[in-house]
C-alpha atoms as a printed R data frame, in Angstrom:
    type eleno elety resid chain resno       x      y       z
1   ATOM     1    CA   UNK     A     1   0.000  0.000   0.000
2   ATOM     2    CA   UNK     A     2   1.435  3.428  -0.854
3   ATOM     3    CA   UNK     A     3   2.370  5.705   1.925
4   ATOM     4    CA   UNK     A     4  -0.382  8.584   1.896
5   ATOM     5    CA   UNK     A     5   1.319 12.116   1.856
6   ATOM     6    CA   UNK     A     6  -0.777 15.103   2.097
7   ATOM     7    CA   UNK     A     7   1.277 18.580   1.234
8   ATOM     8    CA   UNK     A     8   0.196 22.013   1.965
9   ATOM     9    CA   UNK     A     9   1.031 24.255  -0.645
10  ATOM    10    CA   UNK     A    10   0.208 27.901  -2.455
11  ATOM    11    CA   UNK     A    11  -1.995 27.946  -5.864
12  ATOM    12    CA   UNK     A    12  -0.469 29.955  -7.647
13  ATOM    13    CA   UNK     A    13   2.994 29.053  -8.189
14  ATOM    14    CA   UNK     A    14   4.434 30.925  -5.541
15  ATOM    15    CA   UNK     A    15   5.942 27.900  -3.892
16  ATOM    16    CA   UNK     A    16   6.994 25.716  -7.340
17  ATOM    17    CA   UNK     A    17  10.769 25.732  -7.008
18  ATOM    18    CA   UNK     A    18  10.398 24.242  -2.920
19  ATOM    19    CA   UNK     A    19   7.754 21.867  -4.496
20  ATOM    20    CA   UNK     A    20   9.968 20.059  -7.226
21  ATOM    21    CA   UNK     A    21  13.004 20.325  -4.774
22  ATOM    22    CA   UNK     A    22  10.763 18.602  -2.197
23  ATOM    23    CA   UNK     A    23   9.123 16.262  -4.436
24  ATOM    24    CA   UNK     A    24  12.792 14.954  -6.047
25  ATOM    25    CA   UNK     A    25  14.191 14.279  -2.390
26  ATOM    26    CA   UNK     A    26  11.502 12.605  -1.712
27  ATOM    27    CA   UNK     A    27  11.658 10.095  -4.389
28  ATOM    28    CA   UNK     A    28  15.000 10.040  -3.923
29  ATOM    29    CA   UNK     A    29  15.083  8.323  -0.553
30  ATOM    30    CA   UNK     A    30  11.604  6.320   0.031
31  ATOM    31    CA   UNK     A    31  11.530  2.888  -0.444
32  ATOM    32    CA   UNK     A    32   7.944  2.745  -1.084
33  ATOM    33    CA   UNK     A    33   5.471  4.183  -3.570
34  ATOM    34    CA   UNK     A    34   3.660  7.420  -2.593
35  ATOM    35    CA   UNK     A    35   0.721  9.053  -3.039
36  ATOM    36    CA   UNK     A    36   0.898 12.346  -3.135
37  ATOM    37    CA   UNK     A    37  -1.908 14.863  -2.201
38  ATOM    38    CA   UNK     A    38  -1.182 18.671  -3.015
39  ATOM    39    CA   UNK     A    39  -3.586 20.721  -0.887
40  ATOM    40    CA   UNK     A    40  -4.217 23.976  -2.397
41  ATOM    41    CA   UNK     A    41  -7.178 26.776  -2.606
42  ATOM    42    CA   UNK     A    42  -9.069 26.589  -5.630
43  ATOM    43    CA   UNK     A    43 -12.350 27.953  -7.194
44  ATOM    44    CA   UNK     A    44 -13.462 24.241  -8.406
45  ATOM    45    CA   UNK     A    45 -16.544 23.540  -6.145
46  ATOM    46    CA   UNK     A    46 -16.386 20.126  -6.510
47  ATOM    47    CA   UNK     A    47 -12.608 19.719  -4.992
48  ATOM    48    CA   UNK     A    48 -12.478 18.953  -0.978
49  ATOM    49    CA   UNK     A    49  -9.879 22.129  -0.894
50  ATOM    50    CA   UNK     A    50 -12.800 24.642  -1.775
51  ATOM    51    CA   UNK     A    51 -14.709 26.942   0.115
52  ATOM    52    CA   UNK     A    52 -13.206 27.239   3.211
53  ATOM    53    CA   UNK     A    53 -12.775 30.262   5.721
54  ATOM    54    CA   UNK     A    54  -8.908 31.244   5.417
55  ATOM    55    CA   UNK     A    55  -9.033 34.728   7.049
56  ATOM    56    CA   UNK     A    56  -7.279 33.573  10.475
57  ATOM    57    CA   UNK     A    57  -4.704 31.249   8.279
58  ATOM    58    CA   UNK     A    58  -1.102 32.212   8.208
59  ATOM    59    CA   UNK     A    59  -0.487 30.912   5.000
60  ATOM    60    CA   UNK     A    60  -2.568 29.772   2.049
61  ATOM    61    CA   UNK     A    61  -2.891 25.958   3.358
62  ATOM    62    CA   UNK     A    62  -2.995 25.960   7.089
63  ATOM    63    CA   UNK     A    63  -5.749 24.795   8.060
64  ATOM    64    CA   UNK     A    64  -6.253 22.107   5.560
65  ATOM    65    CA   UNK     A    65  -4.473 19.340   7.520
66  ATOM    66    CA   UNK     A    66  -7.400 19.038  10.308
67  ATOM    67    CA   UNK     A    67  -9.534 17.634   7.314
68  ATOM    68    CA   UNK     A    68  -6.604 14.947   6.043
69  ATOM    69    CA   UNK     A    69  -8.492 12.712   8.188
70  ATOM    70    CA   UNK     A    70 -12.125 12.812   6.893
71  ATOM    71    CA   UNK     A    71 -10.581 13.016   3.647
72  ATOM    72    CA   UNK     A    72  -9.866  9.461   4.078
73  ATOM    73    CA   UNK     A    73 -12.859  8.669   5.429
74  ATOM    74    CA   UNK     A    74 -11.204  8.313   8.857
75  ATOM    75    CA   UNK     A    75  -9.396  4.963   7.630
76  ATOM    76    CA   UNK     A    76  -5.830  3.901   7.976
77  ATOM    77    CA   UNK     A    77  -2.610  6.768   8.061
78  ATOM    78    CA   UNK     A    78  -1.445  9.719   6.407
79  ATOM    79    CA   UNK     A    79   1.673 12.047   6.752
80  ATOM    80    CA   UNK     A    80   0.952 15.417   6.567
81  ATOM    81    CA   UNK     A    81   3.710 17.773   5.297
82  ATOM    82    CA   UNK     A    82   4.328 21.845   4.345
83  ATOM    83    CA   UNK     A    83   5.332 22.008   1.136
84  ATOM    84    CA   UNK     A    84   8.685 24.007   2.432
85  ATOM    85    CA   UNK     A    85  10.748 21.073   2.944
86  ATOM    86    CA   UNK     A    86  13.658 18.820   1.921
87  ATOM    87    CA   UNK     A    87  13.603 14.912   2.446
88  ATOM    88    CA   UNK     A    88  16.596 13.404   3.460
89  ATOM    89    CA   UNK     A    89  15.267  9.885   4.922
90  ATOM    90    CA   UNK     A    90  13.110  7.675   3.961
91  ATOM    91    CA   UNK     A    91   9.624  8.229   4.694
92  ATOM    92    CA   UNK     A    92   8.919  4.331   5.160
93  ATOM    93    CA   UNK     A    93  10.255  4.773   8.550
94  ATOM    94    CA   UNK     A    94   7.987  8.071   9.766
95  ATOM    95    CA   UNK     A    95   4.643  6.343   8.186
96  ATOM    96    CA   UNK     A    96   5.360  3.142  10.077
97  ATOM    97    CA   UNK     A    97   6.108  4.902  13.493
98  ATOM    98    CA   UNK     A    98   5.197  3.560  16.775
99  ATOM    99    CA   UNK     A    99   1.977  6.465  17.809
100 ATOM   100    CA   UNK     A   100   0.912  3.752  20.625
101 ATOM   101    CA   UNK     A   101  -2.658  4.496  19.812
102 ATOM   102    CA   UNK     A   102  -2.651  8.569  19.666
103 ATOM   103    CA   UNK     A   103  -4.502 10.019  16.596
104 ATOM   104    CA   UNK     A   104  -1.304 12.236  15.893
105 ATOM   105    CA   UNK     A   105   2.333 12.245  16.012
106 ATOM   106    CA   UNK     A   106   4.260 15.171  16.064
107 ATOM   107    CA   UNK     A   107   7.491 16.920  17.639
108 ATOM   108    CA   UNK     A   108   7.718 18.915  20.528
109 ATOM   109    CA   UNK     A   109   8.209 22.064  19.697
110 ATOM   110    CA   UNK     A   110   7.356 25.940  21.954
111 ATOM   111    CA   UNK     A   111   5.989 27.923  19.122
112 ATOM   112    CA   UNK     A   112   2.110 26.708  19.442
113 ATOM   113    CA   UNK     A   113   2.489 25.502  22.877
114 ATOM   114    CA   UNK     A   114   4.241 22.026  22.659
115 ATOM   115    CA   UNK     A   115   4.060 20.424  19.102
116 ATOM   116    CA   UNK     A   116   5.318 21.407  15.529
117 ATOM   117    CA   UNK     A   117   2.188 20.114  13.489
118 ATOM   118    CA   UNK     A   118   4.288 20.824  10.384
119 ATOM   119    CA   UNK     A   119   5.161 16.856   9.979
120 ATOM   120    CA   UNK     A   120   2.138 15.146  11.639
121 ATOM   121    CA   UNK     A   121   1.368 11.329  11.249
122 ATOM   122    CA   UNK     A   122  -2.607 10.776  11.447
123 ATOM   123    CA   UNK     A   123  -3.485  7.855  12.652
124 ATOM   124    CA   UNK     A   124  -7.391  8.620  10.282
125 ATOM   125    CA   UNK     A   125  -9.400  6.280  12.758
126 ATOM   126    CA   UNK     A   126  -8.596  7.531  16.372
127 ATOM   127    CA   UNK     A   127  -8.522 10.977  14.923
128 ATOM   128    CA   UNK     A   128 -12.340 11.133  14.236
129 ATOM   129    CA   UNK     A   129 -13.777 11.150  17.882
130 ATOM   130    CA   UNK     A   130 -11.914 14.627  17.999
131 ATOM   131    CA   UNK     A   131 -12.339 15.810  14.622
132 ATOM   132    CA   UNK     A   132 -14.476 19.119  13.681
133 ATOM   133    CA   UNK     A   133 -16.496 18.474  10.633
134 ATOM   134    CA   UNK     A   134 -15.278 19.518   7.361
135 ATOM   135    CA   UNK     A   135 -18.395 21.160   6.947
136 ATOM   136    CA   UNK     A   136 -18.089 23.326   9.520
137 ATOM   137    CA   UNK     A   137 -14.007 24.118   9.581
138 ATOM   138    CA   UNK     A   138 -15.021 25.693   6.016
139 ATOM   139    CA   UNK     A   139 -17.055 28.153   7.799
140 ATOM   140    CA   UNK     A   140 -14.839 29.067  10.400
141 ATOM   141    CA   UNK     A   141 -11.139 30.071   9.527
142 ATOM   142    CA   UNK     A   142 -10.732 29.602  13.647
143 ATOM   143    CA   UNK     A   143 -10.955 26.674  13.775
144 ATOM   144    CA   UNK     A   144  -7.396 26.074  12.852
145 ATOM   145    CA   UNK     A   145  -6.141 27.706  15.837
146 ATOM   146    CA   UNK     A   146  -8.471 25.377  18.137
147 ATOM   147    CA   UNK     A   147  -7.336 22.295  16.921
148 ATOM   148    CA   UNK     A   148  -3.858 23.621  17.498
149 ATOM   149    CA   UNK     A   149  -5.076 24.514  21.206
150 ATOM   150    CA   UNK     A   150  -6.762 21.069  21.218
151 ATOM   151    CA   UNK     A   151  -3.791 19.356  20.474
152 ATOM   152    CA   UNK     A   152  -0.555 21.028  21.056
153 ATOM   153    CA   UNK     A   153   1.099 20.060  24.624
154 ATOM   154    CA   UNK     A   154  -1.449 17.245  24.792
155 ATOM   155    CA   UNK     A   155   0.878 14.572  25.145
156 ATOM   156    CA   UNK     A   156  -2.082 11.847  25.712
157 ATOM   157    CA   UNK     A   157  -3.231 12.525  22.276
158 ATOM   158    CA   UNK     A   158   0.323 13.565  20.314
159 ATOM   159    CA   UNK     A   159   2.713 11.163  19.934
160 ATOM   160    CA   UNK     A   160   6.768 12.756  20.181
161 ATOM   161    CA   UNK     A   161   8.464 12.135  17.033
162 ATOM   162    CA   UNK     A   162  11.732 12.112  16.728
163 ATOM   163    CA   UNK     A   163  12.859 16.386  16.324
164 ATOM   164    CA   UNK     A   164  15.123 14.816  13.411
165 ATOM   165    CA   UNK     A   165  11.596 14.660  11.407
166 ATOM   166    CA   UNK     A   166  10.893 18.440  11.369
167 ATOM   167    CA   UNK     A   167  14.308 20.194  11.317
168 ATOM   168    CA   UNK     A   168  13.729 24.107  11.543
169 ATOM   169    CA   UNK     A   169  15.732 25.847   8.981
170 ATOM   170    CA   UNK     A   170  18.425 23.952  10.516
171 ATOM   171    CA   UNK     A   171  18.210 24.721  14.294
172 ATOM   172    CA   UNK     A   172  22.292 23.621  15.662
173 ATOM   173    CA   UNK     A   173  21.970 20.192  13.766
174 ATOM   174    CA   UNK     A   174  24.903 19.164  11.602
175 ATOM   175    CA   UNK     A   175  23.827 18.624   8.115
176 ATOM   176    CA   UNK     A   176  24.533 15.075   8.257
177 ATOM   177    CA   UNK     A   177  21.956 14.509  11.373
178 ATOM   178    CA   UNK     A   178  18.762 16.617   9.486
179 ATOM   179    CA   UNK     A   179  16.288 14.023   8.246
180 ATOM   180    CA   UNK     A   180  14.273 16.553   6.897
181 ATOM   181    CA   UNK     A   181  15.035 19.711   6.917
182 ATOM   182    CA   UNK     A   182  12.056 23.017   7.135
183 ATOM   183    CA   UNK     A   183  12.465 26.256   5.601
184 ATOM   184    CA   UNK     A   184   9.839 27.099   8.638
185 ATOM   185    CA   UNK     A   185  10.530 31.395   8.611
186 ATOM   186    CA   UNK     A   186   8.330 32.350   5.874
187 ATOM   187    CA   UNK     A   187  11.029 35.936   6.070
188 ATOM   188    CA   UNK     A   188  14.222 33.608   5.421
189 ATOM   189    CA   UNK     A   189  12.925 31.720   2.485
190 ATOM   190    CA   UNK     A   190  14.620 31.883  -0.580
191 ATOM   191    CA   UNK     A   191  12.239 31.442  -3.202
192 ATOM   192    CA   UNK     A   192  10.189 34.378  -1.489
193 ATOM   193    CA   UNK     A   193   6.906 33.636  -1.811
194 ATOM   194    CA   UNK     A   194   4.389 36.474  -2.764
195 ATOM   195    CA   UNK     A   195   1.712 35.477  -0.328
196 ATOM   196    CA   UNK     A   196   4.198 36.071   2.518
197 ATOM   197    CA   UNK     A   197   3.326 39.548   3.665
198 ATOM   198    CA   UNK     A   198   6.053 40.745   5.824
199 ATOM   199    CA   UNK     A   199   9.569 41.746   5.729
200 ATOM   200    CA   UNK     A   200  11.722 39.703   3.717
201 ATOM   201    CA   UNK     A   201  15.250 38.624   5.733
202 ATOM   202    CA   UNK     A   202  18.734 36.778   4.578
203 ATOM   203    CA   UNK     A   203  18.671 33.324   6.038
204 ATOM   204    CA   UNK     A   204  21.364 32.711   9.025
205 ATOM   205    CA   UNK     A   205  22.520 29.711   8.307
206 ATOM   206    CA   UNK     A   206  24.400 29.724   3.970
207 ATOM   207    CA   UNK     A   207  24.257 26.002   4.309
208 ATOM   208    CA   UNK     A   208  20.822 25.553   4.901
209 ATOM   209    CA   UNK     A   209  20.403 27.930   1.540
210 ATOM   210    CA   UNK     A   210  23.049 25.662  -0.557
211 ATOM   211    CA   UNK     A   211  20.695 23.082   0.678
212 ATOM   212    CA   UNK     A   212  17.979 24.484  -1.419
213 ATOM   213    CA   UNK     A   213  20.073 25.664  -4.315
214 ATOM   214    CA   UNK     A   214  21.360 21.873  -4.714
215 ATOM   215    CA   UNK     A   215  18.022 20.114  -4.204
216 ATOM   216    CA   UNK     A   216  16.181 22.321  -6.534
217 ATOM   217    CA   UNK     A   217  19.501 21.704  -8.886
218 ATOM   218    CA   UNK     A   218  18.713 18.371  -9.005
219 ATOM   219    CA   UNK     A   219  15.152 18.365  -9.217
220 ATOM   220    CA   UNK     A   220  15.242 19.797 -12.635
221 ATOM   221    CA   UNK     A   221  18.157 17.689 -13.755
222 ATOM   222    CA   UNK     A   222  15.518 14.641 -12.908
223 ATOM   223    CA   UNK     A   223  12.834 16.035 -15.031
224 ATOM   224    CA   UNK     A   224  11.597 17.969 -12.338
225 ATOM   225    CA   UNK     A   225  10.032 21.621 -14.199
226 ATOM   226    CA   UNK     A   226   8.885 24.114 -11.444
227 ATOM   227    CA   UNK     A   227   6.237 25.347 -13.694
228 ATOM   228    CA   UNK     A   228   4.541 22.121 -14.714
229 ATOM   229    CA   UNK     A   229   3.991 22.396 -10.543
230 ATOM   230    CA   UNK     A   230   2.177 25.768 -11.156
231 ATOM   231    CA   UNK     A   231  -2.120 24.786 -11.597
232 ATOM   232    CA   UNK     A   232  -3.505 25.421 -14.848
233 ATOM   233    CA   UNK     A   233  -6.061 27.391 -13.086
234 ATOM   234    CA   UNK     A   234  -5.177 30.302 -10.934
235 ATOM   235    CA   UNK     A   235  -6.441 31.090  -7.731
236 ATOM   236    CA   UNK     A   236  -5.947 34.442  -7.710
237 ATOM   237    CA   UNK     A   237  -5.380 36.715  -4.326
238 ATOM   238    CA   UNK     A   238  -5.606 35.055  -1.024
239 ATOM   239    CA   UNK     A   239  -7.742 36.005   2.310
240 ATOM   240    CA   UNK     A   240  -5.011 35.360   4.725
241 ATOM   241    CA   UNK     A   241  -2.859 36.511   7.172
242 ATOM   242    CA   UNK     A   242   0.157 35.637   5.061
243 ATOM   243    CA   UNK     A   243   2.913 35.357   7.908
């Protein structure tokens, strides 16, 4: 069975170059087939990504991953991802983790009170019982911010994965120790996104930047074109917070 990846992402291009850098590593290192789920806004009724309330989201996906779950009809696992990321392990070994019966897994973390839900294994079935309804999370952009509250320090429902998992723009880890590495300060990215409203800063750490350069490097050498990434249909301007 393939490994179910969900990944948060922009509609409008604005994130392409991360995307086929991301999307190359991680073909590059898992041992098993995945399937791949880009979550983006989009004025197509019929998709499960429409409709909903963004006004309270940071970015242009952030409160998609409290739905991953319905969207699989509350069956079975899925890894959910930001798209700002490069894989340097194989995934096999974070979708078969150990949650010990917790609907999530996640890292500790002190920015929203004691997990990183950036890399989050869902465990689909024991997530239900404290899911909010699709239905309604599309009406409420705050909603995102209570399942954070629900969830974050909670370690009866979050399982602690290994910090290794969710590296933050690469915290004091040597480069050999990062099993996947986050671009997590929207100001330090390199590929500046457009959605990202504030001040734009230089990254502290030049390795962590060669990082990108190489990945995306090799990307396209493998075939992977940022702008085949780019939807055919644009979104057009966001309703979030944007940082």
């Amino acid at each position: 069975m393939a490994i179910k990846l969900f990944i948060g992402s922009s509609s409008n291009g604005e994130d392409k170059t991360i995307e086929a850098a991301y999307l190359n590593s991680l073909e590059k290192n898992c041992s098993e087939d995945l399937d791949i789920v880009f979550m983006r806004q989009t004025h197509n009724p019929s998709s499960f990504w429409s409709g909903w309330a963004t006004e309270t989201w940071p970015t242009p996906f952030s409160g998609f991953r409290w739905g991953i779950a319905e969207y699989c009809g509350f069956k079975g696992r899925a890894i959910y991802t930001d798209c700002d990321m490069i894989n340097y392990r194989d995934m096999k070994e974070l979708w078969e983790v150990d949650m010990q019966g917790k609907p999530l897994a996640a890292r500790k973390g002190t920015r929203f009170g004691g997990h990183e839900f950036c890399v989050t294994v869902i465990d689909c079935e024991a997530f239900e019982k404290y899911s909010i309804p699709v239905s309604r999370c599309k009406k409420i952009s705050e909603t995102h911010q209570r399942m954070i509250r629900k969830f974050s320090g909670n370690d009866e429902l979050v399982q602690e994965l290994d910090p290794r998992w969710n590296v933050l723009d690469g915290e004091t880890y040597d480069f050999e120790d990062i099993w996947q590495l986050h671009f997590t300060n929207m100001a330090t990215q390199p590929w500046k996104p457009g959605w990202f409203t504030g001040e734009t800063l230089s990254h502290p750490r030049q390795d962590v930047i060669a990082a990108y350069n190489t990945a995306l490097d090799e990307a396209i050498a493998n075939g992977y074109n940022p702008d085949d990434l780019v939807p055919k249909q644009q979104f057009g301007k966001y309703n979030i917070i944007g940082r």
